[in-house]
mmCIF file of C-alpha atoms in Angstrom:
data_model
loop_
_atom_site.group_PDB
_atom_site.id
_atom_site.type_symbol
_atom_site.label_atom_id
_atom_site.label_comp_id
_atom_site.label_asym_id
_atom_site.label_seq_id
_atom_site.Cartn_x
_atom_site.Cartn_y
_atom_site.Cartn_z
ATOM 1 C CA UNK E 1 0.000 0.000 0.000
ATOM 2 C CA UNK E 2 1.052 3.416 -0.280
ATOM 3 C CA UNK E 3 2.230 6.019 1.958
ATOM 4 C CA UNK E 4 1.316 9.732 2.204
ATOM 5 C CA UNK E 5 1.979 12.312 4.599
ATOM 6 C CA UNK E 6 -1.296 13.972 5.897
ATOM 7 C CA UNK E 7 -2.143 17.272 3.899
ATOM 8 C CA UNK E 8 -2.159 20.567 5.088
ATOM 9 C CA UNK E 9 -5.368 20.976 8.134
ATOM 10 C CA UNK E 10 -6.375 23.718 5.842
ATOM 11 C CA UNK E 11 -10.335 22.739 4.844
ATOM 12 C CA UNK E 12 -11.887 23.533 1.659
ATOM 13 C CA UNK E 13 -13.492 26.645 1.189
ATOM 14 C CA UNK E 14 -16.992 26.384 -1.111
ATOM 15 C CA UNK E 15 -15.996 23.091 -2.736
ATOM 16 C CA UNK E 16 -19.116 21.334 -2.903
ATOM 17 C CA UNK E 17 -20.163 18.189 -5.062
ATOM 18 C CA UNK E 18 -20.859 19.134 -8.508
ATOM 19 C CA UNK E 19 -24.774 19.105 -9.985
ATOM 20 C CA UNK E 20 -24.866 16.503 -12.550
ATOM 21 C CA UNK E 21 -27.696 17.286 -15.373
ATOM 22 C CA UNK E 22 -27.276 14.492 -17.588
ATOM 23 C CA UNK E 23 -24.922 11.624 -18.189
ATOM 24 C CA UNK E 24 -22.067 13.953 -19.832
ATOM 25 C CA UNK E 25 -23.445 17.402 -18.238
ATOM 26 C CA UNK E 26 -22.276 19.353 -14.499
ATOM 27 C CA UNK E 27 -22.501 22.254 -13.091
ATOM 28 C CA UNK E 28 -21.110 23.909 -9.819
ATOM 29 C CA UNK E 29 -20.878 27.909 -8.634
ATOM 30 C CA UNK E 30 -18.495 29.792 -6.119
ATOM 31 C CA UNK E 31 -18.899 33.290 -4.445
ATOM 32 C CA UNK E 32 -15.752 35.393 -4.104
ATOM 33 C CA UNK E 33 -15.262 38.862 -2.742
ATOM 34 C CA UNK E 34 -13.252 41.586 -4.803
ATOM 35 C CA UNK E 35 -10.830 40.082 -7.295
ATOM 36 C CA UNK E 36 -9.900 36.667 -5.010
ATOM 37 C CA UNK E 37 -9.509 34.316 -7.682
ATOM 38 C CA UNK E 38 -11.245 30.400 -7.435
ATOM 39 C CA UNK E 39 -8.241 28.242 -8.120
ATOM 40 C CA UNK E 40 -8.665 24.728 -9.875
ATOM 41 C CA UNK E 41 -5.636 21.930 -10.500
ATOM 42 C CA UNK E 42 -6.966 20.337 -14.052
ATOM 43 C CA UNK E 43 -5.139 16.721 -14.421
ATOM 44 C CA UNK E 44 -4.615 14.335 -16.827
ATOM 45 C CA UNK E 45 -3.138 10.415 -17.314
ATOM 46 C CA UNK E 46 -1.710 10.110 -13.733
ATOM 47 C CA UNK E 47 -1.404 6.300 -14.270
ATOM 48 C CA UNK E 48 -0.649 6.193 -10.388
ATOM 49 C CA UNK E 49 -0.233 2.530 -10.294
ATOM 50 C CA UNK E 50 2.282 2.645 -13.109
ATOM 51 C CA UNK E 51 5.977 1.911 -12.261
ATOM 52 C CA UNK E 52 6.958 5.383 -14.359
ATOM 53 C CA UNK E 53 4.018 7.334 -12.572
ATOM 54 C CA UNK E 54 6.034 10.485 -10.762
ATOM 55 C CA UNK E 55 4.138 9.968 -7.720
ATOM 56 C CA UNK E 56 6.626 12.470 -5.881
ATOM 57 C CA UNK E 57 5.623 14.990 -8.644
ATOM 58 C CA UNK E 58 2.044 14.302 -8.015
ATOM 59 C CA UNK E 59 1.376 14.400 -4.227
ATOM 60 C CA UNK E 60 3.500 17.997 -4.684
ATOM 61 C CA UNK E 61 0.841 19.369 -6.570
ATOM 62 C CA UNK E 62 -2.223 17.875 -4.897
ATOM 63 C CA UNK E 63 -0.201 19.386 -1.338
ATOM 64 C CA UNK E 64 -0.026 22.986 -3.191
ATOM 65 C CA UNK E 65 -4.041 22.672 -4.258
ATOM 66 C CA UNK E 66 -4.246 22.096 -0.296
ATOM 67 C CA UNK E 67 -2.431 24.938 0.002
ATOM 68 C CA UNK E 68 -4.039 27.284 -2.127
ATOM 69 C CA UNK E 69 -7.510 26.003 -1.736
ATOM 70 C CA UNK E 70 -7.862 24.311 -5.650
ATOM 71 C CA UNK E 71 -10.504 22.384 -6.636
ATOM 72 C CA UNK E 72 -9.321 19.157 -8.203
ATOM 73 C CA UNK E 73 -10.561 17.565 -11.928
ATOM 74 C CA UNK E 74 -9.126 14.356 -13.218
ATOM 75 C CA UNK E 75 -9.777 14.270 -17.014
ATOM 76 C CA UNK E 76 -9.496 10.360 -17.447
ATOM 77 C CA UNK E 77 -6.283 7.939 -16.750
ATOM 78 C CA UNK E 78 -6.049 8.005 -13.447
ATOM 79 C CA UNK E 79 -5.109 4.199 -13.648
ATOM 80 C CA UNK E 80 -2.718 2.743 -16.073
ATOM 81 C CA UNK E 81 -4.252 -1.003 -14.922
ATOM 82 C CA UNK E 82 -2.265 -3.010 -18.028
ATOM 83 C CA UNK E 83 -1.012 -5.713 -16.154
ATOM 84 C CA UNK E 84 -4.534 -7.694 -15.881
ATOM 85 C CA UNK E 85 -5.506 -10.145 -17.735
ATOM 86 C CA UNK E 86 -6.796 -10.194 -21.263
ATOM 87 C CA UNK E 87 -4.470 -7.058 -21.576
ATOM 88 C CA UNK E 88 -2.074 -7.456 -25.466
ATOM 89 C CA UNK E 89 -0.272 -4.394 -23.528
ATOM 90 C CA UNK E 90 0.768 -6.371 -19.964
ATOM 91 C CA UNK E 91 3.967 -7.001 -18.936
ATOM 92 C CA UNK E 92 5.057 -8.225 -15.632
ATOM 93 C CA UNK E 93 7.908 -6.114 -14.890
ATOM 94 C CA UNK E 94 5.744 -3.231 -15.423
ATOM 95 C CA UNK E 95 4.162 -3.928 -12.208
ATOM 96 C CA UNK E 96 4.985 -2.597 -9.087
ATOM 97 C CA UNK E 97 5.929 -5.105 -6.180
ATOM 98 C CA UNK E 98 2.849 -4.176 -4.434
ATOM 99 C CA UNK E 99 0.401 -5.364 -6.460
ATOM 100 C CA UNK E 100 2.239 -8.717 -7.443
ATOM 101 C CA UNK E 101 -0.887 -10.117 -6.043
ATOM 102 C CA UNK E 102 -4.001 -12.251 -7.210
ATOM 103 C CA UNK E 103 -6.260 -9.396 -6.220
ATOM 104 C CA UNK E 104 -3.901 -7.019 -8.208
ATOM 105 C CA UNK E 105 -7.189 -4.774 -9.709
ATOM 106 C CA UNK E 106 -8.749 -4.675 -6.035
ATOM 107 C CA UNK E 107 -5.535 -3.485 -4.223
ATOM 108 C CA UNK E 108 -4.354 -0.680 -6.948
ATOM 109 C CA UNK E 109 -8.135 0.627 -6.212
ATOM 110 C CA UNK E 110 -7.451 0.696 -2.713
ATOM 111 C CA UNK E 111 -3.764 2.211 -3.194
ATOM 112 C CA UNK E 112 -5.315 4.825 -4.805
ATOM 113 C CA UNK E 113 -8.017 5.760 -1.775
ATOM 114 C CA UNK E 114 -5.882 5.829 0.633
ATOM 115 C CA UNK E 115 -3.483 7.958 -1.307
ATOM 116 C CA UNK E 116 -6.170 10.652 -2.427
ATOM 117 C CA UNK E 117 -8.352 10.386 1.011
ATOM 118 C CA UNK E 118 -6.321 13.724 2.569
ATOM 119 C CA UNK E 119 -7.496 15.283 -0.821
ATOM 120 C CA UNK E 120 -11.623 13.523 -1.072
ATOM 121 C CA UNK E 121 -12.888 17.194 0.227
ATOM 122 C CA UNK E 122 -11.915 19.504 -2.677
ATOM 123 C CA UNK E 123 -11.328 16.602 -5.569
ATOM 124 C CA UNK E 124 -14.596 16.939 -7.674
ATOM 125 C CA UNK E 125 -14.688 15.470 -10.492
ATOM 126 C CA UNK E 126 -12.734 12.121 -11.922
ATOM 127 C CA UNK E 127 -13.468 11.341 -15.470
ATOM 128 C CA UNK E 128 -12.881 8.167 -18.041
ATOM 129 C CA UNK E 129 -10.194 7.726 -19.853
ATOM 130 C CA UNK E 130 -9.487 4.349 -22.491
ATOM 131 C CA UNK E 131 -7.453 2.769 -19.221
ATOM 132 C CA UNK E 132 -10.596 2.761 -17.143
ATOM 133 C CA UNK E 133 -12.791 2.015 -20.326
ATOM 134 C CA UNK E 134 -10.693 -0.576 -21.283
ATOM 135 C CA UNK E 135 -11.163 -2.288 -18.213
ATOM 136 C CA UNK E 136 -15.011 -1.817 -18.366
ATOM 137 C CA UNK E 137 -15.211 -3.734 -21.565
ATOM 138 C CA UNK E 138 -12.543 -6.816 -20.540
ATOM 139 C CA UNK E 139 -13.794 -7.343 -17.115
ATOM 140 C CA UNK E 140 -16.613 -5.836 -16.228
ATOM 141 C CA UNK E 141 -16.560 -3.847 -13.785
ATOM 142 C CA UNK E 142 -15.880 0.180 -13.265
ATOM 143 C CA UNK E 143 -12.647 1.450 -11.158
ATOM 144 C CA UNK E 144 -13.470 4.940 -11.724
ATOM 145 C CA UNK E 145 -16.637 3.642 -9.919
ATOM 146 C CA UNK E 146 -15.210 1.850 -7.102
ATOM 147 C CA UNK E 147 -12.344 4.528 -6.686
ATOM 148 C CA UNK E 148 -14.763 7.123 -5.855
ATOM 149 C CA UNK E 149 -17.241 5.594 -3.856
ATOM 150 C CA UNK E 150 -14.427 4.695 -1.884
ATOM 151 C CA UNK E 151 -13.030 8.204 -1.468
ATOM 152 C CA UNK E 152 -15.601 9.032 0.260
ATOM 153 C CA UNK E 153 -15.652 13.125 -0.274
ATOM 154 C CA UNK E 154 -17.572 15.095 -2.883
ATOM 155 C CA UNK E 155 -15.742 13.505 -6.769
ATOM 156 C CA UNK E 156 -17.960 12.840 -9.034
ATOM 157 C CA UNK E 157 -17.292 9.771 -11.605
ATOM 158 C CA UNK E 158 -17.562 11.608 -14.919
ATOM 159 C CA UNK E 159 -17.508 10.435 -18.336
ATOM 160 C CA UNK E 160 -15.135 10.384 -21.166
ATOM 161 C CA UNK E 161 -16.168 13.977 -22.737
ATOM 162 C CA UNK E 162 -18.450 15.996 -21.232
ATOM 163 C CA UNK E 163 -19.490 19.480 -20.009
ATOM 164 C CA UNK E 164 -18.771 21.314 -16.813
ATOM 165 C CA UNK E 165 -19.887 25.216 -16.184
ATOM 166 C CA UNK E 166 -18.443 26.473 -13.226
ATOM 167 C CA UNK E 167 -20.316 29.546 -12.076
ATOM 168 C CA UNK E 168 -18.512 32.835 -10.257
ATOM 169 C CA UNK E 169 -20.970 35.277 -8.336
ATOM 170 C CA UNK E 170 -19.403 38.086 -6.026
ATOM 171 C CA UNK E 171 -22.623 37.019 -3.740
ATOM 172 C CA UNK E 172 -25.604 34.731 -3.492
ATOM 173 C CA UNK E 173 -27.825 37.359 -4.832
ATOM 174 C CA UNK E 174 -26.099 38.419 -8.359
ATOM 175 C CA UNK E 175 -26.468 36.420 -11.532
ATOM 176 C CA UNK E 176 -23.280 33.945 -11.459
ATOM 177 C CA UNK E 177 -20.959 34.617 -15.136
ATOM 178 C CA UNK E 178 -20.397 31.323 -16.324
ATOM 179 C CA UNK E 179 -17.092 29.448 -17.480
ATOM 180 C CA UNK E 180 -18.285 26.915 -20.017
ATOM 181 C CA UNK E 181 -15.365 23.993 -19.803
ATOM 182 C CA UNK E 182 -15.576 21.803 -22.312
ATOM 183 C CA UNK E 183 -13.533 17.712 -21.680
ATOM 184 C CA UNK E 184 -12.357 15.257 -23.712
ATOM 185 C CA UNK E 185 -10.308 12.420 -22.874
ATOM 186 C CA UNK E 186 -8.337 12.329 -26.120
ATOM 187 C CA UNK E 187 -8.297 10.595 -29.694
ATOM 188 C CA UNK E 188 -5.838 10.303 -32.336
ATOM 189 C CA UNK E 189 -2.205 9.404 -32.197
ATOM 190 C CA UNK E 190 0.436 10.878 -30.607
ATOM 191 C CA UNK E 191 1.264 13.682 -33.257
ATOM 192 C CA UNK E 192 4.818 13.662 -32.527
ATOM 193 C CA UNK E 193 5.747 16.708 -35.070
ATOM 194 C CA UNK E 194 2.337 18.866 -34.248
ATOM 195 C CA UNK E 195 2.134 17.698 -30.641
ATOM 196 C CA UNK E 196 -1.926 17.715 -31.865
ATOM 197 C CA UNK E 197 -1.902 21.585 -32.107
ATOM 198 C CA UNK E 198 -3.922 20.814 -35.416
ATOM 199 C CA UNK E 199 -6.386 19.452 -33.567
ATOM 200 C CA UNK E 200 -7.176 22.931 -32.097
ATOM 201 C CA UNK E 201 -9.323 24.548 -34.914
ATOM 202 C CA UNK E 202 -11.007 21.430 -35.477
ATOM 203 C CA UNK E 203 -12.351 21.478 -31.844
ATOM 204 C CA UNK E 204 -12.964 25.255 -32.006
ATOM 205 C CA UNK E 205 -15.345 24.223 -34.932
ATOM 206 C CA UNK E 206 -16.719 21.126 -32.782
ATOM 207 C CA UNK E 207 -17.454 23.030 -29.837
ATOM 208 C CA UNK E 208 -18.016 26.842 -30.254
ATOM 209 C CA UNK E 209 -19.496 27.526 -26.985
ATOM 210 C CA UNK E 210 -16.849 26.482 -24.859
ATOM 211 C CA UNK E 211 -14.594 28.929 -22.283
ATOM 212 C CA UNK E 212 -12.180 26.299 -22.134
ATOM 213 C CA UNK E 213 -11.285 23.024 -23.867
ATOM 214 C CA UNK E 214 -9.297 20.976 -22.512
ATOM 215 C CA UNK E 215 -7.933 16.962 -23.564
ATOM 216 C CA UNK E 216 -5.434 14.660 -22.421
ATOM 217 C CA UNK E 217 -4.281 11.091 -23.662
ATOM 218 C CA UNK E 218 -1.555 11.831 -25.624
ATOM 219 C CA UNK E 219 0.755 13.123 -23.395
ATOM 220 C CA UNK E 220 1.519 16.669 -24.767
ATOM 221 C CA UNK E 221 0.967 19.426 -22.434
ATOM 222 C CA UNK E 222 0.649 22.978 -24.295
ATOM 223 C CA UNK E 223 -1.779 25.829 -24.565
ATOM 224 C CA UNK E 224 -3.102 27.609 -27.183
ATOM 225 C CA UNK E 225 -5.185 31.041 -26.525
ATOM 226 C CA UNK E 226 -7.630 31.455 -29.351
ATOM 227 C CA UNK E 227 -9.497 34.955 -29.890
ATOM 228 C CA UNK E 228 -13.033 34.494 -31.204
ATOM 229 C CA UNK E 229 -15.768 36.892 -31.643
ATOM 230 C CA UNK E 230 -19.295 36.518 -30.394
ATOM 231 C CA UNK E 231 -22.445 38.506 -30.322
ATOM 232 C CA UNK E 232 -24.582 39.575 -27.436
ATOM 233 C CA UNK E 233 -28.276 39.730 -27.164
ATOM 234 C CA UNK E 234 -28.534 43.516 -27.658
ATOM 235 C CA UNK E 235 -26.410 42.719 -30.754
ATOM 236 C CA UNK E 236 -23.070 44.364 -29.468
ATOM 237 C CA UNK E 237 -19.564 42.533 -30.537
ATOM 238 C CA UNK E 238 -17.341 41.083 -28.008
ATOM 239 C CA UNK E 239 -14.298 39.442 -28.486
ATOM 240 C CA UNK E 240 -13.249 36.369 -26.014
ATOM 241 C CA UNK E 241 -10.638 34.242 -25.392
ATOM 242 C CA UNK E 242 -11.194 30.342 -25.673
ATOM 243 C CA UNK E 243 -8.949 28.630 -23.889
ATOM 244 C CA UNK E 244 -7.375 25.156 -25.546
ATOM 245 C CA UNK E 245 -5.124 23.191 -23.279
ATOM 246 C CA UNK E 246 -3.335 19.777 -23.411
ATOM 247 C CA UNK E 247 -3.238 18.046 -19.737
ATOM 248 C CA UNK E 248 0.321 16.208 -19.903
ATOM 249 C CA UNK E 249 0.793 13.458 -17.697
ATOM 250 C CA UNK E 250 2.647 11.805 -14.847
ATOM 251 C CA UNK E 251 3.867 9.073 -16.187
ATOM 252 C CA UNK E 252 7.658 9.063 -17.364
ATOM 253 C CA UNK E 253 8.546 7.213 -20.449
ATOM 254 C CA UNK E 254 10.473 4.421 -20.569
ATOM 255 C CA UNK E 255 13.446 4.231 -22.443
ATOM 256 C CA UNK E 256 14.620 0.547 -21.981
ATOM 257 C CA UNK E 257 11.674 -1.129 -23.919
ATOM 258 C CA UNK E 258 8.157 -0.781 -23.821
ATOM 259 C CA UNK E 259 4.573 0.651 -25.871
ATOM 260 C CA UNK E 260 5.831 4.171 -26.006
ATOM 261 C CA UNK E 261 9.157 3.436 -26.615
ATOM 262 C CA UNK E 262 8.675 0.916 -29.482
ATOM 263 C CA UNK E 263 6.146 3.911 -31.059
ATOM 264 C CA UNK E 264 8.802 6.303 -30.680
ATOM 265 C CA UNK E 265 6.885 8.169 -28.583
ATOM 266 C CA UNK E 266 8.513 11.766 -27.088
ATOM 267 C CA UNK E 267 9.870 12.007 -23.252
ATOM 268 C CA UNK E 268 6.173 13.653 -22.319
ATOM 269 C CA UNK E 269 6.096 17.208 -20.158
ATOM 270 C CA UNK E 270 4.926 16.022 -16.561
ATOM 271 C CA UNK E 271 2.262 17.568 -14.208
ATOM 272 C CA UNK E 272 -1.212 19.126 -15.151
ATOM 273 C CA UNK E 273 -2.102 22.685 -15.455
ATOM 274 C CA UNK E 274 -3.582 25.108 -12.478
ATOM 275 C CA UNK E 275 -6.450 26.857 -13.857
ATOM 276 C CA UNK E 276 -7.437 30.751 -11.733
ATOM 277 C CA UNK E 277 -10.316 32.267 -12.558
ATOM 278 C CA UNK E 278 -11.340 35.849 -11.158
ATOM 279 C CA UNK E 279 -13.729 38.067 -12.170
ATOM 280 C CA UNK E 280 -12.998 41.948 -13.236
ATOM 281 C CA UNK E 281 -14.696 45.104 -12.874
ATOM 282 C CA UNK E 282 -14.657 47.194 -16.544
ATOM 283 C CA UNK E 283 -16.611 50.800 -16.662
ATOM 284 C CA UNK E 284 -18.199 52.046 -19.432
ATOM 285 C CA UNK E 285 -19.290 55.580 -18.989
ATOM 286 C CA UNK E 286 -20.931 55.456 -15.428
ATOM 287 C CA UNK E 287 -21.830 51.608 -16.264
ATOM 288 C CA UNK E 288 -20.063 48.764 -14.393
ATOM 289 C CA UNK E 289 -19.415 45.403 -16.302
ATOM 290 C CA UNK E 290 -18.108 42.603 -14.565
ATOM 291 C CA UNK E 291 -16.553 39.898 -16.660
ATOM 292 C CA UNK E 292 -14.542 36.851 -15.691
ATOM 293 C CA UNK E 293 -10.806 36.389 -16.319
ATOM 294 C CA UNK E 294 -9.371 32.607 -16.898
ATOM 295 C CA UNK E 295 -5.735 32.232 -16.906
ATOM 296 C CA UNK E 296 -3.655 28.826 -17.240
ATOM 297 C CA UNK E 297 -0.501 28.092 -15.420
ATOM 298 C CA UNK E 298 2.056 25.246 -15.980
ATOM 299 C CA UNK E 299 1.762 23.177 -12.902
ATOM 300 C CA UNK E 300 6.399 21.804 -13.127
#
């Protein structure tokens, strides 16, 4: 089993379980005073029971989110899980001593709740990715499921794309602005001379209301700003920024022999993103306008 060091005593402040609408729909609103931003740590392919997962790396950033109060979204691969059976993929020195076992797919589900229990109360939402779907279809039975009922905090098992619209309000009694994120797991290959940068317009196209799009499975980590204009309902222009951003991953490749190695796959960028968003006062004549402000940062 694993071993973690208790997180900061700090408790969440206005995390609360997300409002699911529909099987690939959620919703979930914050107040915040003045220009105090709502923080968010947006991850991606953390294959924490891999041998290459940079579990250091990881329990770093899920500390700072304790430390600065982030919410928490998984955007699929939390498991790697390719060591089963039925798996083309397995291979037994890819697993880690610990789960040398005959109950190997029970105990990497419990390795991972008692790893993320000091986190359960601000982690909201852990989503699908082809590791988790892959074991759906070969044995039956959900660990993205079973991981968070056993968590026992306020995630919510997502899908594999999906919606989220997170809501900012200075106070209970104003209309909240919404930020529209938009989730994908991931398709395609690993792009190795784009990084999947194409892929960018094509998803602009696919999903022109979004705030923010953001994908993982293939291991890049980048973002790309994209202006677009949009029209309001008493017809005035506005121009906005949609936000496209690649998750990266936690898992380090390995060089010796292996899937990505064999594919030629790139040494992959580790750790997620952090995601702030705040909302800003703008005058116009003797008119306030209050619009929110998303901004990405590399989380190293």
């Amino acid at each position: 089993m694993s071993t973690t060091t208790p997180a900061s005593l700090k408790t969440s402040f206005g995390h609360t379980k997300l409002k699911q609408h529909g099987a690939t729909t959620w919703s979930t609103g914050y107040v915040r005073q003045g220009t105090d931003p709502v923080h968010f740590l947006m991850l991606s392919d953390v294959h924490f029971d891999s041998v290459k997962c940079d579990r250091d790396r990881l329990k770093r950033h899920l500390d700072e989110a304790v430390a600065k109060d982030a919410a928490v979204f998984c955007f699929g691969d939390w498991f790697d899980l390719m060591q089963g059976m039925y798996d083309p993929r397995r291979s037994y020195s890819g697993l880690r001593p610990e789960y040398k076992s005959i109950t190997y797919l029970d105990d990497v589900i419990e390795d991972s709740i008692e790893f993320l229990k000091p986190y359960a109360d601000r982690w909201l939402f852990m989503g699908r990715g082809n590791h988790e779907t892959n074991i759906e279809k070969r044995l039956s039975t959900s660990p993205i499921d079973r991981l968070c009922q056993g968590m026992g905090g306020i995630v919510s098992p997502g899908s594999y794309s999906g919606w989220i619209k997170l809501q900012i309000s200075r106070s209970e009694n104003i209309n909240k602005l919404p930020v529209l994120v938009h989730f994908h797991h991931g398709y395609g290959g690993n792009a190795p001379r784009s990084k999947g940068v194409l892929n960018v317009d094509l998803d602009q196209k696919e999903w022109p209301d979004a705030d923010v799009i953001v994908s993982g499975h293939t291991h890049q980590k980048w973002h790309v700003p994209m202006t677009v204009e949009r029209i309001m309902q008493n017809m005035q222009l506005r121009e906005e920024t949609v936000h496209h951003v690649k998750l990266g991953s936690y898992k380090m490749l390995d060089r010796f022999a292996g899937w990505e190695v064999e594919k030629g796959f790139a040494q992959p960028r580790l750790g997620g993103w952090w995601m702030d968003i705040h909302q800003q006062r703008t005058y116009y004549g003797r008119s306030e306008v209050i619009k929110v402000i998303t901004t990405f940062t590399e989380a190293h």
